[in-house]
Coordinates of C-alpha atoms in Angstrom, one line a residue:
Chain A
M243 CA 28.0 -2.5 27.9
N244 CA 29.7 -0.8 25.0
G245 CA 27.3 -2.2 22.5
F246 CA 23.7 -2.5 21.4
K247 CA 21.1 -5.2 21.6
I248 CA 19.8 -5.5 18.1
I249 CA 16.9 -7.6 16.9
V250 CA 16.5 -8.5 13.2
L251 CA 13.1 -9.6 12.0
A252 CA 13.3 -12.0 9.1
K253 CA 10.9 -14.3 7.2
Q254 CA 11.3 -17.4 5.1
V255 CA 9.3 -16.9 1.9
P256 CA 8.5 -18.9 -1.2
D257 CA 10.6 -17.6 -4.1
T258 CA 7.8 -16.0 -6.0
R259 CA 10.3 -14.3 -8.3
N260 CA 11.0 -17.5 -10.2
V261 CA 7.6 -19.0 -10.5
G262 CA 7.5 -21.7 -13.1
K263 CA 4.6 -23.3 -14.9
D264 CA 4.0 -25.9 -12.2
A265 CA 3.6 -23.3 -9.5
M266 CA -0.1 -23.5 -9.7
K267 CA -2.0 -26.7 -9.1
E268 CA -4.9 -27.7 -11.4
D269 CA -7.5 -26.6 -8.9
G270 CA -6.1 -23.1 -8.9
T271 CA -4.3 -23.2 -5.6
V272 CA -0.6 -22.4 -5.1
N273 CA 1.7 -25.4 -5.2
R274 CA 4.0 -24.3 -2.4
A275 CA 5.9 -27.6 -2.6
V276 CA 7.6 -26.7 -5.9
L277 CA 8.7 -23.2 -4.8
P278 CA 12.0 -23.0 -3.1
A279 CA 11.9 -21.4 0.4
I280 CA 14.4 -18.5 0.7
F281 CA 15.5 -15.8 3.1
N282 CA 13.3 -12.8 2.2
P283 CA 15.7 -10.6 0.2
E284 CA 15.1 -7.3 2.1
D285 CA 15.5 -9.1 5.4
L286 CA 19.1 -9.8 4.3
N287 CA 19.6 -6.1 3.8
A288 CA 18.2 -5.6 7.3
L289 CA 20.6 -8.2 8.7
E290 CA 23.5 -6.3 7.0
L291 CA 22.7 -3.0 8.6
A292 CA 22.4 -4.7 12.0
L293 CA 25.9 -6.3 11.4
Q294 CA 27.3 -2.9 10.4
V295 CA 26.2 -1.6 13.8
K296 CA 28.0 -4.5 15.4
D297 CA 31.1 -3.8 13.3
K298 CA 31.3 -0.4 14.9
Y299 CA 30.4 -1.7 18.4
P300 CA 31.7 -5.3 18.6
D301 CA 30.1 -5.8 21.9
S302 CA 26.7 -5.6 20.3
E303 CA 24.4 -8.6 20.1
V304 CA 22.5 -9.4 16.9
I305 CA 19.4 -11.6 17.5
I306 CA 17.5 -13.0 14.6
L307 CA 13.7 -13.4 15.2
T308 CA 11.5 -15.3 12.8
M309 CA 8.0 -16.7 12.8
G310 CA 7.0 -19.6 10.6
P311 CA 6.8 -23.4 10.3
P312 CA 9.6 -25.5 11.9
R313 CA 11.7 -25.5 8.7
A314 CA 12.0 -21.7 9.0
A315 CA 14.9 -22.6 11.4
D316 CA 16.9 -22.5 8.1
I317 CA 16.7 -18.7 8.2
I318 CA 18.2 -18.6 11.7
R319 CA 21.1 -20.8 10.8
E320 CA 21.7 -18.7 7.6
A321 CA 21.7 -15.5 9.6
I322 CA 24.1 -17.0 12.2
Y323 CA 26.5 -18.1 9.5
R324 CA 26.5 -14.5 8.2
G325 CA 27.2 -13.0 11.6
A326 CA 24.1 -13.0 13.9
D327 CA 24.8 -14.1 17.4
K328 CA 21.7 -16.2 18.0
G329 CA 18.1 -16.6 17.0
Y330 CA 14.6 -17.4 18.1
L331 CA 12.0 -19.3 16.1
I332 CA 8.3 -18.5 16.9
T333 CA 6.4 -21.5 15.8
D334 CA 3.0 -22.9 16.7
R335 CA 0.1 -24.2 14.7
R336 CA -2.1 -21.6 16.4
F337 CA -0.3 -18.8 14.4
A338 CA -1.6 -20.3 11.2
G339 CA -3.8 -18.0 9.1
S340 CA -2.5 -14.8 10.8
D341 CA -2.7 -11.7 8.7
T342 CA -0.2 -8.8 9.1
L343 CA -2.0 -7.5 12.2
A344 CA -2.0 -10.8 14.0
T345 CA 1.6 -11.5 12.9
S346 CA 2.8 -8.1 14.2
Y347 CA 1.1 -8.9 17.5
A348 CA 3.0 -12.2 17.8
I349 CA 6.2 -10.5 16.9
S350 CA 5.7 -7.7 19.3
Q351 CA 5.1 -10.2 22.1
A352 CA 8.4 -12.0 21.3
V353 CA 10.2 -8.7 21.1
K354 CA 9.0 -7.8 24.5
K355 CA 10.1 -11.2 25.8
I356 CA 13.6 -10.6 24.4
G357 CA 13.3 -7.2 26.1
D358 CA 15.8 -4.4 26.8
F359 CA 16.7 -3.9 23.1
D360 CA 18.1 -0.8 21.4
L361 CA 17.3 -1.4 17.7
I362 CA 15.1 -3.6 15.6
F363 CA 15.8 -4.0 11.9
A364 CA 13.4 -5.6 9.5
G365 CA 13.1 -5.8 5.7
R366 CA 10.8 -3.3 4.2
Q367 CA 8.5 -6.0 2.9
A368 CA 8.4 -9.7 2.1
I369 CA 8.1 -10.9 -1.6
D370 CA 5.2 -13.2 -1.0
G371 CA 2.9 -10.4 0.1
D372 CA 4.6 -7.1 -0.7
T373 CA 2.5 -5.4 2.0
A374 CA 5.3 -3.6 4.0
Q375 CA 2.9 -3.6 7.0
V376 CA 4.4 -5.9 9.6
G377 CA 7.4 -3.6 10.5
P378 CA 5.3 -0.5 11.2
Q379 CA 2.6 -2.5 12.9
A380 CA 5.1 -4.2 15.2
A381 CA 6.7 -0.8 16.0
E382 CA 3.2 0.5 17.0
K383 CA 2.5 -2.6 19.2
V384 CA 5.9 -2.4 20.9
G385 CA 5.3 1.4 21.3
I386 CA 8.4 2.7 19.6
P387 CA 9.0 5.0 16.7
Q388 CA 9.8 3.7 13.2
I389 CA 12.1 4.7 10.3
T390 CA 10.9 3.1 7.1
Y391 CA 12.9 2.4 3.8
A392 CA 16.4 2.7 5.3
E393 CA 19.1 2.7 2.6
E394 CA 22.2 3.6 4.5
L395 CA 23.5 3.6 8.1
I396 CA 24.9 7.1 8.4
S397 CA 26.0 7.0 12.1
V398 CA 25.2 5.3 15.3
E399 CA 26.0 6.8 18.7
K400 CA 24.9 6.2 22.2
E401 CA 21.1 6.2 22.1
K402 CA 20.9 7.9 18.7
I403 CA 20.9 6.5 15.2
T404 CA 21.1 8.4 11.9
I405 CA 19.7 6.8 8.8
K406 CA 19.3 7.7 5.1
R407 CA 15.9 6.7 3.8
R408 CA 14.9 5.9 0.2
L409 CA 11.7 7.6 -0.8
E410 CA 9.9 7.2 -4.1
N411 CA 11.0 10.6 -5.2
G412 CA 14.2 11.3 -3.3
V413 CA 16.1 10.6 -0.1
E414 CA 15.8 11.9 3.5
T415 CA 18.2 11.6 6.3
V416 CA 16.7 11.3 9.8
A417 CA 18.0 10.8 13.3
A418 CA 16.0 8.9 15.9
P419 CA 16.5 8.1 19.6
M420 CA 16.7 4.4 20.6
P421 CA 14.8 2.2 20.8
V422 CA 13.5 2.4 17.3
L423 CA 12.4 0.0 14.6
I424 CA 14.0 0.4 11.2
T425 CA 12.6 -1.2 8.0
V426 CA 15.3 -1.6 5.3
H427 CA 14.9 -1.1 1.6
G428 CA 16.4 -3.3 -1.1
S429 CA 18.7 -0.5 -2.2
A430 CA 20.7 -0.8 1.1
P431 CA 24.0 -2.7 0.9
D432 CA 23.8 -6.5 0.1
C433 CA 24.3 -8.8 3.0
R434 CA 27.8 -10.1 3.6
P435 CA 28.3 -13.8 2.7
R436 CA 28.5 -16.7 5.1
H437 CA 31.6 -16.7 7.3
A438 CA 33.5 -19.9 6.9
K439 CA 34.4 -20.3 10.5
R440 CA 30.9 -19.5 11.7
L441 CA 29.5 -22.0 9.2
M442 CA 31.8 -24.7 10.6
K443 CA 30.9 -23.8 14.2
Y444 CA 27.1 -23.6 13.7
K445 CA 26.2 -25.9 10.9
Y446 CA 24.9 -28.5 13.3
A447 CA 22.6 -26.1 15.1
L448 CA 19.1 -27.5 15.6
T449 CA 15.8 -26.6 17.1
K450 CA 14.1 -28.9 19.5
T451 CA 11.7 -30.0 16.8
E452 CA 14.6 -30.9 14.5
M453 CA 16.3 -32.7 17.3
K454 CA 13.5 -35.3 17.4
D455 CA 14.5 -36.5 13.9
A456 CA 18.2 -36.1 14.3
D457 CA 20.6 -39.0 14.6
D458 CA 22.1 -39.8 17.9
L459 CA 25.5 -38.4 17.1
R460 CA 24.1 -35.0 16.3
K461 CA 21.8 -35.1 19.4
E462 CA 24.9 -35.7 21.5
L463 CA 26.7 -32.9 19.8
V464 CA 24.0 -30.4 20.5
E465 CA 23.7 -31.6 24.1
K466 CA 27.4 -31.1 24.6
R467 CA 27.4 -27.6 23.0
P468 CA 24.3 -25.7 24.2
Y469 CA 25.0 -22.8 21.7
L470 CA 23.9 -25.2 19.0
L471 CA 20.3 -25.4 20.3
I472 CA 18.0 -22.9 18.5
E473 CA 15.2 -21.9 20.9
E474 CA 11.6 -22.3 19.7
W475 CA 8.8 -20.2 21.2
S476 CA 5.1 -21.2 21.2
V477 CA 2.1 -19.0 21.8
D478 CA 2.4 -19.7 25.5
D479 CA 6.1 -18.9 25.6
I480 CA 5.5 -15.4 24.3
G481 CA 2.5 -14.9 26.5
A482 CA 0.2 -14.2 23.6
D483 CA -3.6 -14.2 23.7
V484 CA -4.8 -16.7 21.0
K485 CA -7.8 -14.4 20.5
W486 CA -5.5 -12.0 18.7
L487 CA -3.8 -14.7 16.6
G488 CA -4.5 -16.8 13.6
L489 CA -7.8 -16.5 11.8
S490 CA -9.6 -15.1 14.9
G491 CA -7.1 -12.3 15.3
S492 CA -7.0 -11.4 11.7
P493 CA -9.4 -8.7 10.6
T494 CA -8.8 -9.4 6.9
K495 CA -10.3 -12.5 5.4
V496 CA -9.7 -13.9 2.0
K497 CA -13.2 -14.0 0.4
K498 CA -12.1 -15.4 -2.9
V499 CA -9.0 -16.4 -4.7
E500 CA -9.0 -16.6 -8.4
N501 CA -6.4 -18.3 -10.5
I502 CA -5.5 -16.1 -13.4
V503 CA -7.4 -17.3 -16.4
L504 CA -6.9 -15.1 -19.4
A505 CA -9.8 -14.4 -21.6
A506 CA -8.5 -15.2 -25.0
K507 CA -8.7 -12.3 -27.3
E508 CA -8.6 -12.3 -31.1
A509 CA -5.1 -11.1 -31.6
K510 CA -3.4 -10.6 -35.0
Q511 CA -0.5 -12.9 -35.4
I512 CA 2.6 -11.5 -37.0
D513 CA 5.9 -13.1 -37.9
T514 CA 9.2 -11.5 -38.4
S515 CA 9.1 -11.2 -42.2
D516 CA 9.6 -7.8 -43.7
E517 CA 6.2 -7.9 -45.4
Q518 CA 4.2 -8.6 -42.2
L519 CA 6.1 -6.1 -40.1
E520 CA 5.8 -3.3 -42.7
E521 CA 2.1 -4.1 -43.0
F522 CA 1.7 -3.8 -39.2
I523 CA 3.5 -0.5 -39.1
K524 CA 1.3 0.9 -41.9
E525 CA -1.8 -0.2 -40.1
L526 CA -0.8 1.6 -36.9
I527 CA 0.0 4.8 -38.9
E528 CA -3.3 4.6 -40.8
N529 CA -5.4 4.3 -37.7
H530 CA -3.4 7.2 -36.1
T531 CA -2.0 5.1 -33.3
I532 CA 1.5 6.3 -34.2
G533 CA 2.9 8.9 -36.6
Chain B
M1335 CA -23.5 8.0 9.5
R1336 CA -20.4 6.0 9.0
N1337 CA -18.6 7.8 6.2
V1338 CA -15.7 7.2 3.8
F1339 CA -12.4 8.9 4.7
V1340 CA -9.4 9.7 2.6
Y1341 CA -6.0 10.6 4.0
C1342 CA -4.7 13.4 1.6
E1343 CA -1.0 13.7 1.0
L1344 CA 0.6 17.0 0.0
E1345 CA 3.2 17.8 -2.5
D1346 CA 4.5 21.4 -2.1
N1347 CA 1.2 22.1 -0.3
N1348 CA -0.9 20.8 -3.2
V1349 CA -3.0 17.7 -2.8
A1350 CA -1.1 14.9 -4.4
D1351 CA -2.6 13.2 -7.5
V1352 CA -2.9 9.9 -5.8
S1353 CA -5.1 11.5 -3.1
L1354 CA -7.3 13.2 -5.7
E1355 CA -7.7 9.7 -7.4
L1356 CA -8.7 8.3 -4.0
L1357 CA -11.2 11.1 -3.4
T1358 CA -12.7 10.3 -6.8
K1359 CA -13.0 6.6 -5.9
G1360 CA -14.1 7.5 -2.3
K1361 CA -16.9 9.7 -3.7
D1362 CA -18.1 6.8 -5.9
L1363 CA -18.1 4.4 -2.9
A1364 CA -19.7 6.9 -0.6
G1365 CA -22.4 7.4 -3.2
Q1366 CA -23.1 3.7 -3.4
L1367 CA -23.3 3.5 0.4
G1368 CA -25.4 6.6 0.7
V1369 CA -22.9 8.2 3.1
Q1370 CA -20.5 11.3 3.0
L1371 CA -17.0 11.6 1.8
E1372 CA -14.5 13.2 4.3
A1373 CA -10.9 14.1 3.9
I1374 CA -8.0 14.5 6.3
V1375 CA -5.2 16.9 5.4
I1376 CA -2.2 17.4 7.7
G1377 CA 0.6 19.9 7.1
S1378 CA 1.5 23.6 7.4
G1379 CA 0.1 26.7 5.7
L1380 CA -3.1 25.1 4.5
E1381 CA -5.4 28.1 4.5
N1382 CA -6.9 27.4 1.1
I1383 CA -6.6 23.6 0.9
G1384 CA -10.4 23.1 1.0
A1385 CA -10.8 24.6 -2.5
Q1386 CA -8.6 21.8 -4.0
I1387 CA -10.6 19.1 -2.3
F1388 CA -14.2 20.0 -2.3
K1389 CA -14.6 19.8 -6.1
Y1390 CA -13.7 16.1 -5.9
G1391 CA -16.8 15.7 -3.8
A1392 CA -15.6 15.8 -0.2
D1393 CA -18.3 17.0 2.2
T1394 CA -15.9 17.7 5.1
V1395 CA -12.2 18.4 5.3
Y1396 CA -10.4 18.0 8.6
V1397 CA -7.4 20.3 8.4
A1398 CA -4.5 20.0 10.9
D1399 CA -2.3 23.0 10.3
D1400 CA 0.9 23.4 12.3
K1401 CA 4.5 24.3 11.4
R1402 CA 5.7 21.1 13.1
L1403 CA 3.5 18.8 10.9
S1404 CA 5.4 19.5 7.7
P1405 CA 7.4 17.8 6.3
Y1406 CA 5.7 14.5 7.1
T1407 CA 6.9 12.5 10.0
T1408 CA 5.2 9.3 11.2
L1409 CA 4.1 9.8 14.8
P1410 CA 2.3 13.1 14.8
H1411 CA 0.4 12.3 11.6
T1412 CA -0.5 8.9 13.0
S1413 CA -1.7 10.4 16.3
I1414 CA -4.0 12.9 14.4
V1415 CA -5.4 10.3 12.0
T1416 CA -6.0 7.7 14.7
G1417 CA -7.6 10.3 16.9
L1418 CA -10.0 11.5 14.1
L1419 CA -10.9 7.9 13.1
K1420 CA -11.7 7.0 16.7
E1421 CA -14.0 10.0 17.0
H1422 CA -15.8 9.7 13.7
N1423 CA -15.9 5.9 13.3
P1424 CA -15.8 5.7 9.5
Q1425 CA -16.5 2.5 7.6
I1426 CA -13.8 2.9 5.0
V1427 CA -10.4 4.7 5.0
L1428 CA -8.2 5.0 2.0
F1429 CA -4.5 5.9 1.8
G1430 CA -2.1 6.2 -1.2
A1431 CA 0.3 3.3 -1.5
T1432 CA 3.2 5.8 -1.5
S1433 CA 6.3 6.3 0.7
I1434 CA 4.1 8.2 3.1
G1435 CA 0.9 6.1 2.9
R1436 CA 2.7 2.8 3.3
D1437 CA 4.4 4.3 6.4
I1438 CA 1.3 5.7 8.2
A1439 CA -1.4 3.3 7.2
P1440 CA -0.1 0.1 8.9
R1441 CA 0.7 2.2 12.0
V1442 CA -2.8 3.5 12.1
A1443 CA -4.3 0.1 11.4
S1444 CA -2.4 -1.4 14.3
A1445 CA -3.5 1.3 16.6
M1446 CA -7.2 0.8 15.5
R1447 CA -6.8 -3.0 15.5
C1448 CA -8.4 -3.1 12.1
G1449 CA -7.5 -4.7 8.8
L1450 CA -5.5 -3.1 6.0
T1451 CA -5.0 -4.3 2.4
A1452 CA -2.0 -3.0 0.5
D1453 CA -1.8 -2.1 -3.1
C1454 CA -5.4 -2.7 -4.1
T1455 CA -6.1 -2.7 -7.8
S1456 CA -9.8 -2.6 -7.5
L1457 CA -12.3 -1.6 -4.7
V1458 CA -15.9 -2.7 -5.0
I1459 CA -18.9 -2.7 -2.6
G1460 CA -20.5 -6.2 -2.1
D1461 CA -22.1 -8.5 0.4
H1462 CA -20.7 -11.5 2.2
Y1463 CA -22.5 -14.5 3.4
V1464 CA -21.1 -16.7 6.2
K1465 CA -22.8 -20.1 6.1
K1466 CA -21.6 -21.3 9.5
T1467 CA -23.5 -18.5 11.3
D1468 CA -26.0 -17.8 8.6
T1469 CA -25.0 -14.2 8.6
T1470 CA -25.0 -11.8 5.7
Y1471 CA -22.7 -8.8 5.9
K1472 CA -24.1 -6.0 3.7
N1473 CA -22.1 -3.6 1.8
L1474 CA -18.6 -4.6 2.6
L1475 CA -15.6 -3.2 0.8
Y1476 CA -14.1 -5.9 -1.5
Q1477 CA -10.4 -5.1 -1.6
I1478 CA -9.0 -6.8 -4.7
R1479 CA -5.3 -7.3 -5.3
P1480 CA -2.9 -9.7 -7.0
A1481 CA -1.1 -11.9 -4.5
F1482 CA 1.5 -14.5 -4.2
G1483 CA 3.8 -13.3 -6.9
G1484 CA 0.9 -12.4 -9.0
N1485 CA -0.3 -15.9 -9.6
I1486 CA -3.6 -15.3 -8.0
I1487 CA -6.1 -12.5 -7.6
A1488 CA -7.4 -12.3 -4.0
T1489 CA -10.5 -10.6 -2.8
I1490 CA -10.0 -9.5 0.8
I1491 CA -12.7 -8.4 3.2
N1492 CA -12.8 -7.2 6.8
P1493 CA -16.2 -8.3 8.0
D1494 CA -16.0 -7.4 11.7
M1495 CA -13.1 -5.2 12.7
H1496 CA -13.7 -1.8 11.1
P1497 CA -12.8 0.6 9.6
Q1498 CA -11.9 -1.2 6.4
M1499 CA -8.7 0.3 5.3
A1500 CA -6.8 0.0 2.0
T1501 CA -3.9 1.5 0.1
V1502 CA -3.9 2.1 -3.6
R1503 CA -1.0 3.1 -5.9
Q1504 CA -1.0 6.3 -7.9
G1505 CA -2.6 5.9 -11.3
V1506 CA -4.7 2.9 -10.4
M1507 CA -7.9 4.9 -9.9
K1508 CA -9.1 7.6 -12.2
K1509 CA -9.0 11.2 -11.1
E1510 CA -12.2 13.1 -12.0
V1511 CA -13.7 16.3 -10.7
F1512 CA -17.1 15.6 -9.1
D1513 CA -18.5 19.1 -9.4
E1514 CA -16.5 22.4 -9.7
N1515 CA -19.1 24.1 -7.5
H1516 CA -19.4 21.4 -4.8
Q1517 CA -18.9 23.0 -1.4
G1518 CA -18.0 21.3 1.9
E1519 CA -17.1 22.3 5.4
V1520 CA -13.5 22.9 6.7
K1521 CA -13.1 21.6 10.2
K1522 CA -9.9 22.9 11.9
V1523 CA -8.2 20.2 14.0
K1524 CA -6.9 21.4 17.4
V1525 CA -3.5 19.8 16.9
A1526 CA -2.5 20.0 20.6
D1527 CA -5.4 17.8 21.5
Y1528 CA -4.1 15.0 19.4
V1529 CA -0.3 15.3 19.3
K1530 CA 2.1 14.8 22.2
D1531 CA 5.6 16.4 22.4
E1532 CA 7.1 12.9 22.3
D1533 CA 5.6 12.4 18.8
F1534 CA 8.3 14.7 17.5
V1535 CA 11.3 12.4 18.4
I1536 CA 12.4 11.9 14.8
E1537 CA 14.5 14.7 13.5
I1538 CA 14.8 15.3 9.8
I1539 CA 18.4 16.3 9.1
E1540 CA 18.3 16.6 5.3
R1541 CA 15.7 16.1 2.5
H1542 CA 16.4 15.8 -1.1
I1543 CA 13.2 15.5 -3.0
E1544 CA 13.3 15.5 -6.8
K1545 CA 10.4 15.7 -9.2
S1546 CA 10.5 12.5 -11.2
K1547 CA 12.0 13.0 -14.6
V1548 CA 10.0 10.1 -16.0
N1549 CA 6.3 10.6 -16.6
L1550 CA 5.1 7.3 -17.8
G1551 CA 1.5 8.0 -16.8
A1552 CA 1.2 10.9 -19.2
S1553 CA 2.9 9.2 -22.2
P1554 CA 0.5 8.2 -25.0
I1555 CA 2.9 5.5 -26.2
I1556 CA 5.0 3.2 -24.0
V1557 CA 7.7 0.8 -25.1
A1558 CA 8.2 -1.6 -22.2
G1559 CA 10.7 -4.4 -21.7
G1560 CA 10.8 -7.4 -19.5
Y1561 CA 13.3 -10.0 -18.3
G1562 CA 13.3 -11.4 -21.9
V1563 CA 15.1 -8.3 -23.2
G1564 CA 18.2 -10.1 -21.7
S1565 CA 20.5 -7.2 -20.8
K1566 CA 20.8 -3.6 -20.1
E1567 CA 22.5 -3.1 -23.4
N1568 CA 19.5 -4.7 -25.3
F1569 CA 17.3 -2.1 -23.6
D1570 CA 19.1 0.5 -25.9
L1571 CA 17.0 -0.9 -28.7
L1572 CA 13.8 -0.1 -26.8
Y1573 CA 15.0 3.4 -26.2
Q1574 CA 15.8 3.8 -29.9
L1575 CA 12.3 2.6 -30.8
A1576 CA 10.8 4.9 -28.2
D1577 CA 12.8 7.8 -29.6
V1578 CA 11.4 7.5 -33.1
L1579 CA 7.9 6.9 -31.9
G1580 CA 8.0 9.7 -29.3
A1581 CA 7.4 7.2 -26.5
E1582 CA 8.5 6.6 -23.0
V1583 CA 10.3 3.4 -21.9
G1584 CA 9.1 1.3 -19.0
G1585 CA 10.0 -2.1 -17.6
S1586 CA 8.5 -5.0 -15.7
R1587 CA 9.6 -5.8 -12.2
A1588 CA 11.7 -8.6 -13.4
A1589 CA 13.6 -6.2 -15.7
V1590 CA 14.0 -3.8 -12.8
D1591 CA 15.2 -6.5 -10.4
A1592 CA 17.7 -7.7 -13.0
G1593 CA 19.1 -4.2 -13.2
Y1594 CA 18.2 -3.6 -16.8
I1595 CA 16.2 -0.5 -16.1
E1596 CA 15.7 1.9 -13.2
H1597 CA 13.0 1.5 -10.6
E1598 CA 11.2 4.7 -11.5
R1599 CA 10.3 3.1 -14.8
Q1600 CA 8.6 0.1 -13.3
I1601 CA 5.1 -0.7 -14.6
G1602 CA 2.7 -2.9 -12.6
Q1603 CA 1.2 -3.4 -9.2
T1604 CA 4.3 -2.3 -7.4
G1605 CA 5.2 0.3 -9.9
V1606 CA 3.1 2.8 -11.9
T1607 CA -0.1 2.1 -13.7
V1608 CA -0.4 3.3 -17.2
R1609 CA -3.2 3.6 -19.8
P1610 CA -1.5 4.7 -23.0
K1611 CA -2.9 4.6 -26.5
L1612 CA -0.2 2.1 -27.5
Y1613 CA 1.7 -0.3 -25.3
I1614 CA 4.5 -2.3 -26.9
A1615 CA 5.6 -5.1 -24.6
C1616 CA 9.0 -6.5 -25.5
G1617 CA 10.1 -9.8 -23.9
I1618 CA 7.5 -9.4 -21.2
S1619 CA 5.9 -12.7 -20.2
G1620 CA 3.0 -10.8 -18.5
A1621 CA 2.6 -11.9 -14.9
V1622 CA -0.6 -10.5 -13.5
Q1623 CA 1.1 -7.9 -11.4
H1624 CA 2.5 -6.5 -14.6
R1625 CA -0.8 -6.7 -16.4
V1626 CA -2.8 -4.9 -13.8
G1627 CA -0.5 -1.9 -14.5
M1628 CA -1.1 -1.8 -18.2
D1629 CA -4.2 -3.8 -19.3
Q1630 CA -6.2 -0.7 -19.7
S1631 CA -4.0 0.4 -22.6
A1632 CA -6.0 1.1 -25.8
M1633 CA -3.8 -1.1 -27.9
I1634 CA -1.3 -3.8 -26.8
V1635 CA 1.4 -5.2 -29.0
S1636 CA 3.5 -8.1 -27.7
I1637 CA 6.9 -8.9 -29.1
N1638 CA 7.9 -12.3 -27.7
T1639 CA 9.7 -15.5 -28.8
D1640 CA 7.3 -17.5 -26.6
E1641 CA 4.0 -17.9 -28.4
H1642 CA 2.4 -18.9 -25.1
A1643 CA 3.5 -15.9 -23.0
P1644 CA 0.5 -14.9 -20.9
I1645 CA 0.7 -11.3 -22.2
N1646 CA -0.2 -12.6 -25.7
S1647 CA -3.7 -13.4 -24.6
I1648 CA -4.5 -9.7 -23.8
A1649 CA -2.6 -8.3 -26.8
D1650 CA -4.1 -7.0 -30.0
Y1651 CA -1.0 -7.9 -32.0
N1652 CA 1.4 -10.7 -31.3
I1653 CA 4.7 -10.5 -33.1
H1654 CA 6.5 -13.9 -32.7
G1655 CA 10.2 -13.3 -32.8
D1656 CA 13.3 -12.0 -31.3
L1657 CA 13.1 -8.3 -30.4
N1658 CA 16.7 -7.9 -31.6
E1659 CA 15.4 -8.7 -35.1
V1660 CA 12.0 -7.2 -34.9
I1661 CA 12.7 -3.7 -33.3
P1662 CA 15.3 -2.6 -35.9
K1663 CA 12.8 -3.6 -38.7
L1664 CA 10.0 -1.7 -37.0
I1665 CA 12.2 1.4 -36.8
K1666 CA 13.2 1.1 -40.4
F1667 CA 9.6 0.6 -41.7
Y1668 CA 8.3 3.4 -39.5
K1669 CA 10.9 5.8 -40.9
K1670 CA 10.2 4.6 -44.4
N1671 CA 6.4 5.1 -44.1
T1672 CA 6.3 8.4 -42.3
K1673 CA 8.6 10.4 -44.6

């Protein structure tokens, strides 16, 4: 084959960047219902780098892999509209409560099931946790090297990929043999938009779970066109041991969650009048804070 | 004895500040637990590295010195750290939340099958009681960090699967010499016993590392802007104010994400942590991830049109108004009163 088998790891996340006043419930827990669910931003950068490899080697196959509740199928459809070939949704109640270690175990099992891949791309981190741990942990569990913080695809040849990395204080260009897992930084190129023809072709794609609630017409359509069925994998499908999943497989436990309550402090209130602002500046100069 | 370990990063063969901060915190934790502090340093040409580390209280330094170990690459460093942790079975391991620390720590945690908490803003020793089994876990590491977009503060623990590992950003912990005369033992690591040839599969073709031009951590006055500044152009006003006050300019994550200001100036949990004498927050609402990066400032001034912005509750002065009106007046009155 004159192409590569590429897996892209992606996550559906609550949009924590635009948290409004109603994001927290009165009891101090997060009100997920009001937060829109989005494609984790850096996972879109990861998808773009994967599609760039496919641009160069059109026989490549880009497979999107996500883990989450049934509605995370949205991520797979979105990735397919933008150019991914197909996707798998890992979904099972027994995954609930998984921390990054348990999540990376589940992902590594799914990756092994897909098998025979050359490259894995993943966003550097997800905006709901910002941990940047699942990528490297999945690489370790699959037993392949990792390149973190990719910013640019420099070249890709048979069995070797060259990547420019974004570090906190500079850049580094590295070459790695395949297979390798690459986490992608937000400074990498933005993902290309949806492709109109692909949108038309795949907008009726459904998972089995979604099929249950679909109308007859749509069911019929998916049955007639098998490429519209998005495959779902359970714990058993990926051959995972439940001991390493969910709460039991997660070494980290949340002991306590505190809603942010700010201790009110006596603050001086100042308006925009010249008198008050000049008085404020004089005060800072007098107590040697400035000047 | 199950000790506290710190993975030390190097910058031009000097121990990085973030690692010295972790050694300081690690010494404090080790003291509370009645155990020793140990450090791991991996690189090349490290004959005198012990001297830099012992005064921060380390009792042992494991030094892996080999030409092939510098600059850092993931696999050989992971193999050495994992090997040492398996041999010495520490209870706590700390890494910097840096490009290197965030690359190696998850890989090590996965190999050790232990927990890892990223970007902690506080580390505290405490107990944990589990009602169901009527078990008390003594002296766990509370790993405290903002979570979920900063709307909550979570305390994370790893009761069973040890070591307890955490990463911490530079500037979050204080760096303090424990004792100039404190001496420890250098233990040379036989690199070949830990590292396989296959660990060197990643080839570094080119590196371009620059010293950061911005030094927010060292600036006594910081003028910071948030999403409320409104545009990149409006940030010029902040630079003008900073210029007359001799200050540095920083920004919140929202301002960085909006492209108003460069990433290296980001203040907060996922940026730098600062403790200036004066912090002027302009159009910053003050999500907790931002506040954990600046709430130790000696004096906080908030300029905001929203009276109810969360940052106002930790500020010493609240100026209610549009920064486009307020900042030029502040500059004018400063010049007038300092002549």
